[in-house]
Tab-separated table of C-alpha atoms and ligand atoms in Angstrom:
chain	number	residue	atom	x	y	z
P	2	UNK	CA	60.993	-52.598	30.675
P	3	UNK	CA	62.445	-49.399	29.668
P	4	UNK	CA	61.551	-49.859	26.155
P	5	UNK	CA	63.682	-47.836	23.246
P	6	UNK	CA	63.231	-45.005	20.722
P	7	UNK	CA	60.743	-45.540	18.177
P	8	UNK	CA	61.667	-43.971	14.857
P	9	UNK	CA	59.394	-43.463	12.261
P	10	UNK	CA	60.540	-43.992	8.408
P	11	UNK	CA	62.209	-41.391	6.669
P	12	UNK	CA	59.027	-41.515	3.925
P	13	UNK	CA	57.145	-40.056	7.430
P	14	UNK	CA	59.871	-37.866	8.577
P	15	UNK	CA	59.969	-35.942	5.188
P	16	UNK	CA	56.323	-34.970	5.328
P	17	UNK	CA	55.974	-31.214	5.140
P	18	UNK	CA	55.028	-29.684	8.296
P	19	UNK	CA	50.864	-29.353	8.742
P	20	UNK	CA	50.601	-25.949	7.951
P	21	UNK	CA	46.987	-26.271	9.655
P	22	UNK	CA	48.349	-27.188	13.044
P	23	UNK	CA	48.673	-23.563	14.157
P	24	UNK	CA	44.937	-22.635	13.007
P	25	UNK	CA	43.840	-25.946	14.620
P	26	UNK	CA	45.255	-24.335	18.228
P	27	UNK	CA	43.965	-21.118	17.743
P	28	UNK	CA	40.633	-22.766	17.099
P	29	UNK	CA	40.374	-24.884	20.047
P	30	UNK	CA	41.821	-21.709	22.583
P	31	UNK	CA	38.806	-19.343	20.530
P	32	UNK	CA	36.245	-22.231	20.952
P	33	UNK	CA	37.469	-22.795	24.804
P	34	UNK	CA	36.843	-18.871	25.406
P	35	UNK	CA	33.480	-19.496	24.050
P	36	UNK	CA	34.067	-17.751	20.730
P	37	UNK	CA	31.138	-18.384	18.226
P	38	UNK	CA	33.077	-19.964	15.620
P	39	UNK	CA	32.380	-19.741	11.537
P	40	UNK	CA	33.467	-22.365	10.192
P	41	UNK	CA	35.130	-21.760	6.522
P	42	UNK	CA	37.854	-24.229	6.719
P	43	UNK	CA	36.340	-27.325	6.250
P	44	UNK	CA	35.714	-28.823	2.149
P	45	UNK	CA	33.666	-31.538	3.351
P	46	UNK	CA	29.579	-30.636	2.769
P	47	UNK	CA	27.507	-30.071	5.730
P	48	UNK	CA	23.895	-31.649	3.925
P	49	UNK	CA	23.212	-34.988	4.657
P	50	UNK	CA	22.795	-37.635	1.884
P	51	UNK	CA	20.177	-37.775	0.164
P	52	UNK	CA	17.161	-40.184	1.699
P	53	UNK	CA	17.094	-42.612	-1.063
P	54	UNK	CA	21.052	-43.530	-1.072
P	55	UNK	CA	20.341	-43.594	2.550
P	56	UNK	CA	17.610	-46.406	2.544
P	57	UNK	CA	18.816	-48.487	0.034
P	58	UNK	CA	22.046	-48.873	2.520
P	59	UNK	CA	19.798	-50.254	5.027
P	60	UNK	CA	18.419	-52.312	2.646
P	61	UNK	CA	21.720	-53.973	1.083
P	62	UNK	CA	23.413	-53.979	5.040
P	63	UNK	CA	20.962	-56.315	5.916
P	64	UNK	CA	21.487	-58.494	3.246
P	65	UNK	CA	23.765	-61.382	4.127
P	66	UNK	CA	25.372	-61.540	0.368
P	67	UNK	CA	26.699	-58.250	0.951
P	68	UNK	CA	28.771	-59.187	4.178
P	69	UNK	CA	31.817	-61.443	2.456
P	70	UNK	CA	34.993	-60.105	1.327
P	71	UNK	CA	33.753	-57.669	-2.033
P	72	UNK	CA	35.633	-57.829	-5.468
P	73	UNK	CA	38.823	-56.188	-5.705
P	74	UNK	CA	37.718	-54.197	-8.497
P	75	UNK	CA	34.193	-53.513	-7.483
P	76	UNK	CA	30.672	-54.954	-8.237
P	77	UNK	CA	30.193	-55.253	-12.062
P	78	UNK	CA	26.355	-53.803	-11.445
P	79	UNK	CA	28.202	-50.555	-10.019
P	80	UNK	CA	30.452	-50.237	-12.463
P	81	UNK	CA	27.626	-50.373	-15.549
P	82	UNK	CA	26.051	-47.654	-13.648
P	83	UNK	CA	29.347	-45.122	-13.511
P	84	UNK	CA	29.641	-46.219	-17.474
P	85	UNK	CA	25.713	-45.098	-17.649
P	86	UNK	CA	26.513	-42.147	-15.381
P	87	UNK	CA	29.606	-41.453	-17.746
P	88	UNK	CA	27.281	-41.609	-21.086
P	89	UNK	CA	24.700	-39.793	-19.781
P	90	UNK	CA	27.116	-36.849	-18.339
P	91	UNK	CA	29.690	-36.547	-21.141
P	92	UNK	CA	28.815	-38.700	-23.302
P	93	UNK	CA	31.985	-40.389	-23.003
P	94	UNK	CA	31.323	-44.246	-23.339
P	95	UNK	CA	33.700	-47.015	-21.043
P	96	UNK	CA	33.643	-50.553	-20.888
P	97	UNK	CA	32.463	-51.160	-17.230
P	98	UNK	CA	34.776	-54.731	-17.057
P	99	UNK	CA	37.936	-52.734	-17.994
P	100	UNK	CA	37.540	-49.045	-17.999
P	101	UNK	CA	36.003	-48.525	-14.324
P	102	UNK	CA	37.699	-49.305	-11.061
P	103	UNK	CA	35.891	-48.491	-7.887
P	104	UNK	CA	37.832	-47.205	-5.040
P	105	UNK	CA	37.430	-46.576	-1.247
P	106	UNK	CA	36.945	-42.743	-1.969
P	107	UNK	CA	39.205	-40.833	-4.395
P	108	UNK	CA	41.850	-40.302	-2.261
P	109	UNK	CA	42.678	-43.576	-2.143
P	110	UNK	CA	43.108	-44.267	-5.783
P	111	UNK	CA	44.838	-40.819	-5.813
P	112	UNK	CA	47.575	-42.102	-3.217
P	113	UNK	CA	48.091	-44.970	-4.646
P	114	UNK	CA	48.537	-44.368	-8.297
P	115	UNK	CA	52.028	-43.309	-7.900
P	116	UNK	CA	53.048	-47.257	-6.657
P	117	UNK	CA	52.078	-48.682	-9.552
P	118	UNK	CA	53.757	-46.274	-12.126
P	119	UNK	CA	56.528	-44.050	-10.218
P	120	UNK	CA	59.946	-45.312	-9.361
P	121	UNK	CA	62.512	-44.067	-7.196
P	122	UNK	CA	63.574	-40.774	-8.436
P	123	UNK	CA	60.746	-40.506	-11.487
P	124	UNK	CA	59.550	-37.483	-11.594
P	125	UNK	CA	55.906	-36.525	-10.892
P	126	UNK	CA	54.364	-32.886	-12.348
P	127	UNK	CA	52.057	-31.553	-9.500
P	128	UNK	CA	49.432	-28.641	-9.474
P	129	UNK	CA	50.560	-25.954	-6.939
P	130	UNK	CA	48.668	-25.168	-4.764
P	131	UNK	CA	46.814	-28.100	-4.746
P	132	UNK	CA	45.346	-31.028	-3.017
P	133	UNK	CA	48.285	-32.495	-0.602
P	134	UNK	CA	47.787	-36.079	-1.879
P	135	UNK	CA	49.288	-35.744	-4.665
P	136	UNK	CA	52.384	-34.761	-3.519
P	137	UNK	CA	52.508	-37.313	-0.673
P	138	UNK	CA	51.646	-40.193	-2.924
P	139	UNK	CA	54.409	-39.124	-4.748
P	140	UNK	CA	56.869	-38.976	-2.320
P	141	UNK	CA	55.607	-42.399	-0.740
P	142	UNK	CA	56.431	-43.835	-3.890
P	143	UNK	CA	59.889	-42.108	-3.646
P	144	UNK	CA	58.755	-40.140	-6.543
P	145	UNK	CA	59.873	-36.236	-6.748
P	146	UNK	CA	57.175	-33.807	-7.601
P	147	UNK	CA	58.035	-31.131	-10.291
P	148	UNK	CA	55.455	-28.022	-8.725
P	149	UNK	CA	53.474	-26.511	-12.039
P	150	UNK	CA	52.471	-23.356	-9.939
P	151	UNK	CA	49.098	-21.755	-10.750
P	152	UNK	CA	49.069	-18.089	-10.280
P	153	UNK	CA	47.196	-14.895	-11.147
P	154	UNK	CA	49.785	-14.482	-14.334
P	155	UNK	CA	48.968	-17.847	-15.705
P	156	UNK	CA	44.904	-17.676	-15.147
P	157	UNK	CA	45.389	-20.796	-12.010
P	158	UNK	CA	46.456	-22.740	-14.877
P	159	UNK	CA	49.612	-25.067	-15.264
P	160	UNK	CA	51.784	-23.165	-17.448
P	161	UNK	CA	53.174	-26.382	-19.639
P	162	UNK	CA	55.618	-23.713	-21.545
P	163	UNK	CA	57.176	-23.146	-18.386
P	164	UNK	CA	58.423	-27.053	-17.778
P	165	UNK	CA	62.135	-27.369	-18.731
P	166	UNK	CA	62.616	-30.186	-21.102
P	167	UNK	CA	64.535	-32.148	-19.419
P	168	UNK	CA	61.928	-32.107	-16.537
P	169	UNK	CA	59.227	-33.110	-19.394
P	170	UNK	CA	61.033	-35.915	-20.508
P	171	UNK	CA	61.683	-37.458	-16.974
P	172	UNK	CA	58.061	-37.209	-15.870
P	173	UNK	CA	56.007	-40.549	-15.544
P	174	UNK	CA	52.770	-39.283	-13.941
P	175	UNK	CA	50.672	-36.114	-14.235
P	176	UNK	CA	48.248	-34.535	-12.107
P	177	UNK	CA	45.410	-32.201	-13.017
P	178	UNK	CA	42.647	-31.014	-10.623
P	179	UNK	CA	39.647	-29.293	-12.631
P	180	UNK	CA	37.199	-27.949	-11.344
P	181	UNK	CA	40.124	-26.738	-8.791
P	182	UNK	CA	40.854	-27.472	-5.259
P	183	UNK	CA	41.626	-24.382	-3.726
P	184	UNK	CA	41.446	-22.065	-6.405
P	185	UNK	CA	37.877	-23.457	-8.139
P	186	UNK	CA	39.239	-22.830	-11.450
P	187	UNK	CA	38.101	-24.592	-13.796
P	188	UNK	CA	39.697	-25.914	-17.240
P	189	UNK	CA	38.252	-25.829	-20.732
P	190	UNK	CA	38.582	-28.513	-23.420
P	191	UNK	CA	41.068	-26.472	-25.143
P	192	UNK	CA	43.399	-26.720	-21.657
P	193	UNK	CA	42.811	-30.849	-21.869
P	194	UNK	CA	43.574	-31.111	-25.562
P	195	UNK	CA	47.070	-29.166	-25.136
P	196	UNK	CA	47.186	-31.387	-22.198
P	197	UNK	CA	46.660	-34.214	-23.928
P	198	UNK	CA	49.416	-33.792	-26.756
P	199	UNK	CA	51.924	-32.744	-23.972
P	200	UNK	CA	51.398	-36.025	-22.268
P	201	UNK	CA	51.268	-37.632	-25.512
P	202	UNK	CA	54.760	-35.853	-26.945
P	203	UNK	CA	56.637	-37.070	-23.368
P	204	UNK	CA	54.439	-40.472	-22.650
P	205	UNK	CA	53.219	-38.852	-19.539
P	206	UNK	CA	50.417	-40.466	-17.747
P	207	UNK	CA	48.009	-38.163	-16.969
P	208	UNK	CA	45.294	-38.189	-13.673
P	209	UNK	CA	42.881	-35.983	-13.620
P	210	UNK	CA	41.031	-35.080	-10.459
P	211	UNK	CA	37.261	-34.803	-10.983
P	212	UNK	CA	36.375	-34.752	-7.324
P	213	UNK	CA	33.804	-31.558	-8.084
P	214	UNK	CA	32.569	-31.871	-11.579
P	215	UNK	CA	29.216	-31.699	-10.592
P	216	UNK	CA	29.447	-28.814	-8.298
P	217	UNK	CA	28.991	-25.787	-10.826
P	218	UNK	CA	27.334	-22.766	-11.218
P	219	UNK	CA	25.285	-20.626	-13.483
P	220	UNK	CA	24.082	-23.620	-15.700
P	221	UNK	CA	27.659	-24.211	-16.870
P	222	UNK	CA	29.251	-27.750	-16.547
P	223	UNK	CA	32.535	-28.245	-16.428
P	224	UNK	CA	33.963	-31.023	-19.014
P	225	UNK	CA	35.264	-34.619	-18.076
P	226	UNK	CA	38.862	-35.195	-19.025
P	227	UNK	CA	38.002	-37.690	-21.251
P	228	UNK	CA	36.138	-35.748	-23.627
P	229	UNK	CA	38.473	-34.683	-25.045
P	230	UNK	CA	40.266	-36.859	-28.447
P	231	UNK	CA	42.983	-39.185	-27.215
P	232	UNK	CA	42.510	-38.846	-23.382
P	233	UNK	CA	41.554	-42.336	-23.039
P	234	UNK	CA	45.308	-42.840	-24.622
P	235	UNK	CA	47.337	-40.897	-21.843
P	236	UNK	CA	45.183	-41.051	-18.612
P	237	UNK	CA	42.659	-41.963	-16.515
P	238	UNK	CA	39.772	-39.338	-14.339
P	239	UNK	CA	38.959	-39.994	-10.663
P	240	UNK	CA	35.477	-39.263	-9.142
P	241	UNK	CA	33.823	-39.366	-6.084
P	242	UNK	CA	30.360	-39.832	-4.821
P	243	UNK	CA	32.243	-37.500	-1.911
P	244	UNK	CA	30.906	-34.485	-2.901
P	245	UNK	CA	28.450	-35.009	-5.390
P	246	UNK	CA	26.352	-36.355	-3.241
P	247	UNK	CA	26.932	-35.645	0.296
P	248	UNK	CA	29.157	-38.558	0.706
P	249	UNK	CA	32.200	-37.821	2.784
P	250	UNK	CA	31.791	-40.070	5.239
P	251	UNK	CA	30.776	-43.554	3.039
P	252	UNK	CA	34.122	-43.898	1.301
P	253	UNK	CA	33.484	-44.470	-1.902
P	254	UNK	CA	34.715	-43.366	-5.782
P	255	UNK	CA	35.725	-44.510	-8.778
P	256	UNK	CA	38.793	-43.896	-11.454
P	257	UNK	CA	38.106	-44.290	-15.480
P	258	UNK	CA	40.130	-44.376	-18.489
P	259	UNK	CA	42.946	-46.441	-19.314
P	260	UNK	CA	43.178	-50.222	-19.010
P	261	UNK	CA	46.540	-50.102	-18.434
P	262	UNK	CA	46.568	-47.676	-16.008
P	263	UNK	CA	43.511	-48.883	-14.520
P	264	UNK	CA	45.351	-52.386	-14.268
P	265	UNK	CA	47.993	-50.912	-12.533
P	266	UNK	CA	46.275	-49.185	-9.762
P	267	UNK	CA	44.136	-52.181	-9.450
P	268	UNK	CA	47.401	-54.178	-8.933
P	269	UNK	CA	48.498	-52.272	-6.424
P	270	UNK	CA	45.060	-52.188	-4.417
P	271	UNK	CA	44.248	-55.803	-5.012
P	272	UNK	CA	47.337	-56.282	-2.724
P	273	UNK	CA	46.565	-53.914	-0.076
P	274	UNK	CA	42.893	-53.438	0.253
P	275	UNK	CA	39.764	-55.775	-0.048
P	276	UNK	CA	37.176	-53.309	-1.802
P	277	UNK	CA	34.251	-51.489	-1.107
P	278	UNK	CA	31.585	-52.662	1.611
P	279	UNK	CA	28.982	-54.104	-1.549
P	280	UNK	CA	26.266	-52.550	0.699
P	281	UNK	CA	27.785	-49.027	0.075
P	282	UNK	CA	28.175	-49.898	-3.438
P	283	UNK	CA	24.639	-50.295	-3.836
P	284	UNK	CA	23.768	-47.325	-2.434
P	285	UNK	CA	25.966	-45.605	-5.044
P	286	UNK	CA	24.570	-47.435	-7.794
P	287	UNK	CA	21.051	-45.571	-6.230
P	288	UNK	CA	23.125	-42.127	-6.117
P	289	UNK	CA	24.761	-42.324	-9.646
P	290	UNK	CA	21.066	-43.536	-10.993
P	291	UNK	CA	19.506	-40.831	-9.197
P	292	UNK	CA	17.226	-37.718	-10.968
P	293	UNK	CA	19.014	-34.521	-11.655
P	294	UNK	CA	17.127	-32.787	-9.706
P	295	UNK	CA	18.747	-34.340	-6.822
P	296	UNK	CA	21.988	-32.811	-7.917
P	297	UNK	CA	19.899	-29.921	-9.228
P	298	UNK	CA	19.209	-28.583	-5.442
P	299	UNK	CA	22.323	-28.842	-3.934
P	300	UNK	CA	24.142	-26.712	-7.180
P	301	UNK	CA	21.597	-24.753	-5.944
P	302	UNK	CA	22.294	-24.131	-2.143
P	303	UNK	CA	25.818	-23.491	-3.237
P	304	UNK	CA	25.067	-20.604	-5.795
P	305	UNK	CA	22.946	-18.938	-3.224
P	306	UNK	CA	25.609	-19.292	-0.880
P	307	UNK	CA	28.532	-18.000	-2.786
P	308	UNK	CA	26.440	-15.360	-4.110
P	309	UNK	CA	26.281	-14.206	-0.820
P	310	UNK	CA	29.744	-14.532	0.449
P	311	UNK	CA	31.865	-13.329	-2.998
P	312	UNK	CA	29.926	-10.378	-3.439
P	313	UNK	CA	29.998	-9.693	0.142
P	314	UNK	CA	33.960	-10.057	0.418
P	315	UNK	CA	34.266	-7.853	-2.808
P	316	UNK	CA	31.866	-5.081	-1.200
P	317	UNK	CA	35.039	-4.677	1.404
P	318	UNK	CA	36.703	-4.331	-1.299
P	319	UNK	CA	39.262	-7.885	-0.721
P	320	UNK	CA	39.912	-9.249	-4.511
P	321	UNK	CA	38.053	-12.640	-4.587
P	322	UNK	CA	37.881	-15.104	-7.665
P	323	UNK	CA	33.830	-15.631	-8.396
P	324	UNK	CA	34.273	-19.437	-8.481
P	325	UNK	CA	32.200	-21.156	-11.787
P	326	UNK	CA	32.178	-24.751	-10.067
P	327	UNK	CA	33.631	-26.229	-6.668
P	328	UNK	CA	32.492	-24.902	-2.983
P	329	UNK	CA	35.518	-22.769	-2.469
P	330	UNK	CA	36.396	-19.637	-2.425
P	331	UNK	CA	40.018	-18.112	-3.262
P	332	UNK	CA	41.013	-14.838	-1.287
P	333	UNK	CA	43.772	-12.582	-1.937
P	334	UNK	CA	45.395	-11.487	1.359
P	335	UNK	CA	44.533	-7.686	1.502
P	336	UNK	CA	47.919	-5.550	1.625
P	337	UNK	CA	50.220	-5.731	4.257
P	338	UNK	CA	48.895	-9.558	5.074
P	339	UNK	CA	50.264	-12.879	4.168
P	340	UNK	CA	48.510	-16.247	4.229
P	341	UNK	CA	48.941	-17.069	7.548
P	342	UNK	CA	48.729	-13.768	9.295
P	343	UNK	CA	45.226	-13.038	7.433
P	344	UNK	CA	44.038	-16.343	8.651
P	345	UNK	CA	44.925	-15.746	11.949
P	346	UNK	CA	43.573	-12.113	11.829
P	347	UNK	CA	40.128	-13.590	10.991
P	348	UNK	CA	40.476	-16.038	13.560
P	349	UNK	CA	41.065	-13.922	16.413
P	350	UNK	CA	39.199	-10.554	15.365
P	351	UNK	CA	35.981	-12.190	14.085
P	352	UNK	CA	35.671	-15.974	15.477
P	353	UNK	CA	35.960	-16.609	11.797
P	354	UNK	CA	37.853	-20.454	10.879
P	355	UNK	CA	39.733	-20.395	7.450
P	356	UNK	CA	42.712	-21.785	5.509
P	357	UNK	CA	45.874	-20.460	4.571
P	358	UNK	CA	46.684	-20.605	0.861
P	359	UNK	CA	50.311	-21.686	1.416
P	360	UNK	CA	48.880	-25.114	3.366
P	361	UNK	CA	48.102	-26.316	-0.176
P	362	UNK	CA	51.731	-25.507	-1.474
P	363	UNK	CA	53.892	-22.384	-1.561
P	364	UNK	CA	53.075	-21.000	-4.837
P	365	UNK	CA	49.428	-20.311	-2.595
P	366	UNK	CA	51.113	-18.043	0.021
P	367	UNK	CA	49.291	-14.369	-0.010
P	368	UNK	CA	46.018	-16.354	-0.589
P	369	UNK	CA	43.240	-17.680	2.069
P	370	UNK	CA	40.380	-20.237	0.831
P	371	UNK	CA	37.345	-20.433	2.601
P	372	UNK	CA	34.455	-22.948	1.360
P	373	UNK	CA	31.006	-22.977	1.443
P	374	UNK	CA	29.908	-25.852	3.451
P	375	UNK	CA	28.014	-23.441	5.864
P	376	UNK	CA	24.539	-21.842	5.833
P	377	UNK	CA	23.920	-18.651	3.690
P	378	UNK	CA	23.082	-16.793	7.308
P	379	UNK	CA	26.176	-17.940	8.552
P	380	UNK	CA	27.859	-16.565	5.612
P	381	UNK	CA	26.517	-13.521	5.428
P	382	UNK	CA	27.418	-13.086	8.907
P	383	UNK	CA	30.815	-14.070	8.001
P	384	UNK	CA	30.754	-10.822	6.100
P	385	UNK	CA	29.660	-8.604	8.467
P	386	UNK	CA	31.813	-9.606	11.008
P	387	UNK	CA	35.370	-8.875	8.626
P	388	UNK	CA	33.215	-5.708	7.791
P	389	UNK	CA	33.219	-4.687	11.703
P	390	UNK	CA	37.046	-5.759	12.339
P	391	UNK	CA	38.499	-4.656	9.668
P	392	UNK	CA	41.635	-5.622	7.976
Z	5	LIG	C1	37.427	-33.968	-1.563
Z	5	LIG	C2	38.432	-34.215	-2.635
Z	5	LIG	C3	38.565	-35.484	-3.194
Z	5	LIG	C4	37.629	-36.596	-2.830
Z	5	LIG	O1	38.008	-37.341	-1.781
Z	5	LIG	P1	37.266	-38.708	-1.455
Z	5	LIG	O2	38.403	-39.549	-0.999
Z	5	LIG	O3	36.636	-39.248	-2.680
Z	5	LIG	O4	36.294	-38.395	-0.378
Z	5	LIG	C5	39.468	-35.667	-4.222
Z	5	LIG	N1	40.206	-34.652	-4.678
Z	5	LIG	C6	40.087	-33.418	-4.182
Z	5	LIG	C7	40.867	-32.314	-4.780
Z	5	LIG	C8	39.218	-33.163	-3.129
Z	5	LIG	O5	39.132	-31.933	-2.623
């Protein structure tokens, strides 16, 4: 049979090119030399969950209730304990029947949101650079995403002044990451209230991306979204147990807010996934109900960690944000270096793994981002190899 051509959709063929795939090469080759490799590339945590989420998973897996098709929406007990989780946080207080929808991780929700609001040719506002997802979910849903760019001038904030009108009132769907994925900035209330009236002024859904709320520093928590007057109005907030707890791998978060909105994504997922495994749900309902001190000790391990690494970078004298929340790290290319040429130089001078600042969006180029999902040793190391190569 001699077959013929498959062709993927044009949805696929107008994905940006992965940025990462040249790093990923020069990786493997370094690794195949028998290069010691650090690692400072990766955002996913390298701790394992805690014991107690852990064991109640056994528990609930072995349970034979748990192993039918779940509810679309997610267990009602899980969702009374991210409405607990919420009061006790933020003191924010949601209905768990209507305000909570549990998804299979963050990302999901994330992709899918656009599907239920964004038509062909809407326009989407994205945070640049910023987590791919948001743009891809956009353009899945043949959305076109309107870059707010964060830069040095602007703080890492979206610059709402700086959105033509006519690009304002087309808009559907907002997205907001705070604390930040790359740069770990993080927003104040006074960011969400002018936020808020902006989306209100142009009827502009807003999602906010909550994904590292709970990793902060110093004492200092960042605010939920919905703290702020009339949020509940324009948007909803994704979570995730992802990082919070060590997660990654269990798939599981949770988007709160607006009914309406909340009915829409759920429309959309009721017809393309089944749920969360209930066992897993459990398990969160253990992880959301859990002590701070649980939390407490990992906020912890970061600090000590990027008090190691930013000080150490800024010793060489490279400019380096000192992130308040998130487990990244945003580097300015030293002179004469661009995103990709500084990542390589690391790479292939000192065995050392990290990402290029354009991957996340071009208003990132002339910035790296390395994370701290590594050891403090290994870190410090980190530092004394750029120290011996130079840059
Ligand atoms: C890690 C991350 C998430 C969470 O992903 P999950 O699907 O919940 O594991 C969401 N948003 C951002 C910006 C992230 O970096």
């Amino acid at each position: 049979m001699a077959g013929f051509p498959i062709e993927f959709a044009g949805r696929i063929k107008s994905l940006p090119p992965y940025l990462f795939a040249a790093i990923d090469e020069m990786k493997q080759q370094a690794m195949s030399r028998g290069v010691d490799i650090i690692n400072l590339g990766i955002g996913d945590p390298d701790l394992p969950t805690p014991a107690p989420i852990v064991e109640r998973l056994k528990q609930a897996a072995a349970d034979p209730k748990h192993h039918q098709y779940p509810s679309y929406e997610g267990m009602l007990s899980f969702r009374k304990a991210v409405a607990g989780w919420y009061q006790r946080r933020f003191g924010v207080t949601l209905d768990p029947a209507s305000e909570v929808l549990t998804l299979i991780g963050s990302k999901e929700g994330i992709g899918h949101v656009p599907l239920a609001f964004v038509d062909p040719g809407d326009v989407v506002l994205v945070p640049s650079p910023g987590y791919p997802v948001y743009p891809v979910g956009t353009s899945f849903a043949g959305g076109v995403s309107h870059l707010m760019p964060l830069t040095k001038q602007n703080g890492f904030l979206p610059d709402l002044t700086a959105i033509p009108k006519e690009v304002a009132q087309k808009a559907k769907l907002m997205f907001l990451n705070s604390p930040n994925n790359p740069t770990s900035v993080v927003m104040s209330k006074d960011d969400f209230r002018r936020l808020v009236a902006f989306a209100q002024e142009h009827r502009i859904i807003v999602c906010h991306d909550a994904a590292y709320s709970e990793i902060f520093y110093d004492g200092k928590r960042p605010t939920s979204f919905l703290e702020v007057e009339g949020a509940k109005d324009v948007g909803i907030e994704f979570h995730s147990l992802s990082k919070t707890y060590n997660m990654t791998g269990w798939r599981i978060g949770f988007a709160v807010g607006n009914k309406q909105v909340l009915a829409g994504l759920g429309k959309v997922k009721s017809n393309l996934d089944s749920g969360v495994f209930q066992a897993v749900q459990e398990a969160g309902i253990t992880a959301l109900e859990s002590d701070d001190h649980v939390t407490d000790g990992l906020r912890k391990i970061y600090q000590e960690r990027r008090d190691v690494l930013v000080p150490g970078l800024q010793k060489l004298g490279l400019e380096v944000q000192n992130p308040p929340a998130a487990f990244y790290v945003w580097v300015t290319a030293p002179k004469g270096y661009q995103s990709a040429s500084f990542t390589a130089h690391l790479l292939e001078k000192a065995g050392i793994v990290t990402t290029p600042g354009n991957g996340f969006g071009a208003p990132g180029e002339g910035y790296i981002r390395m994370t701290l999902c590594t050891t403090k040793e290994r870190l410090g190391e980190a530092v004394e190899r750029i120290q011996k190569c130079g840059f």
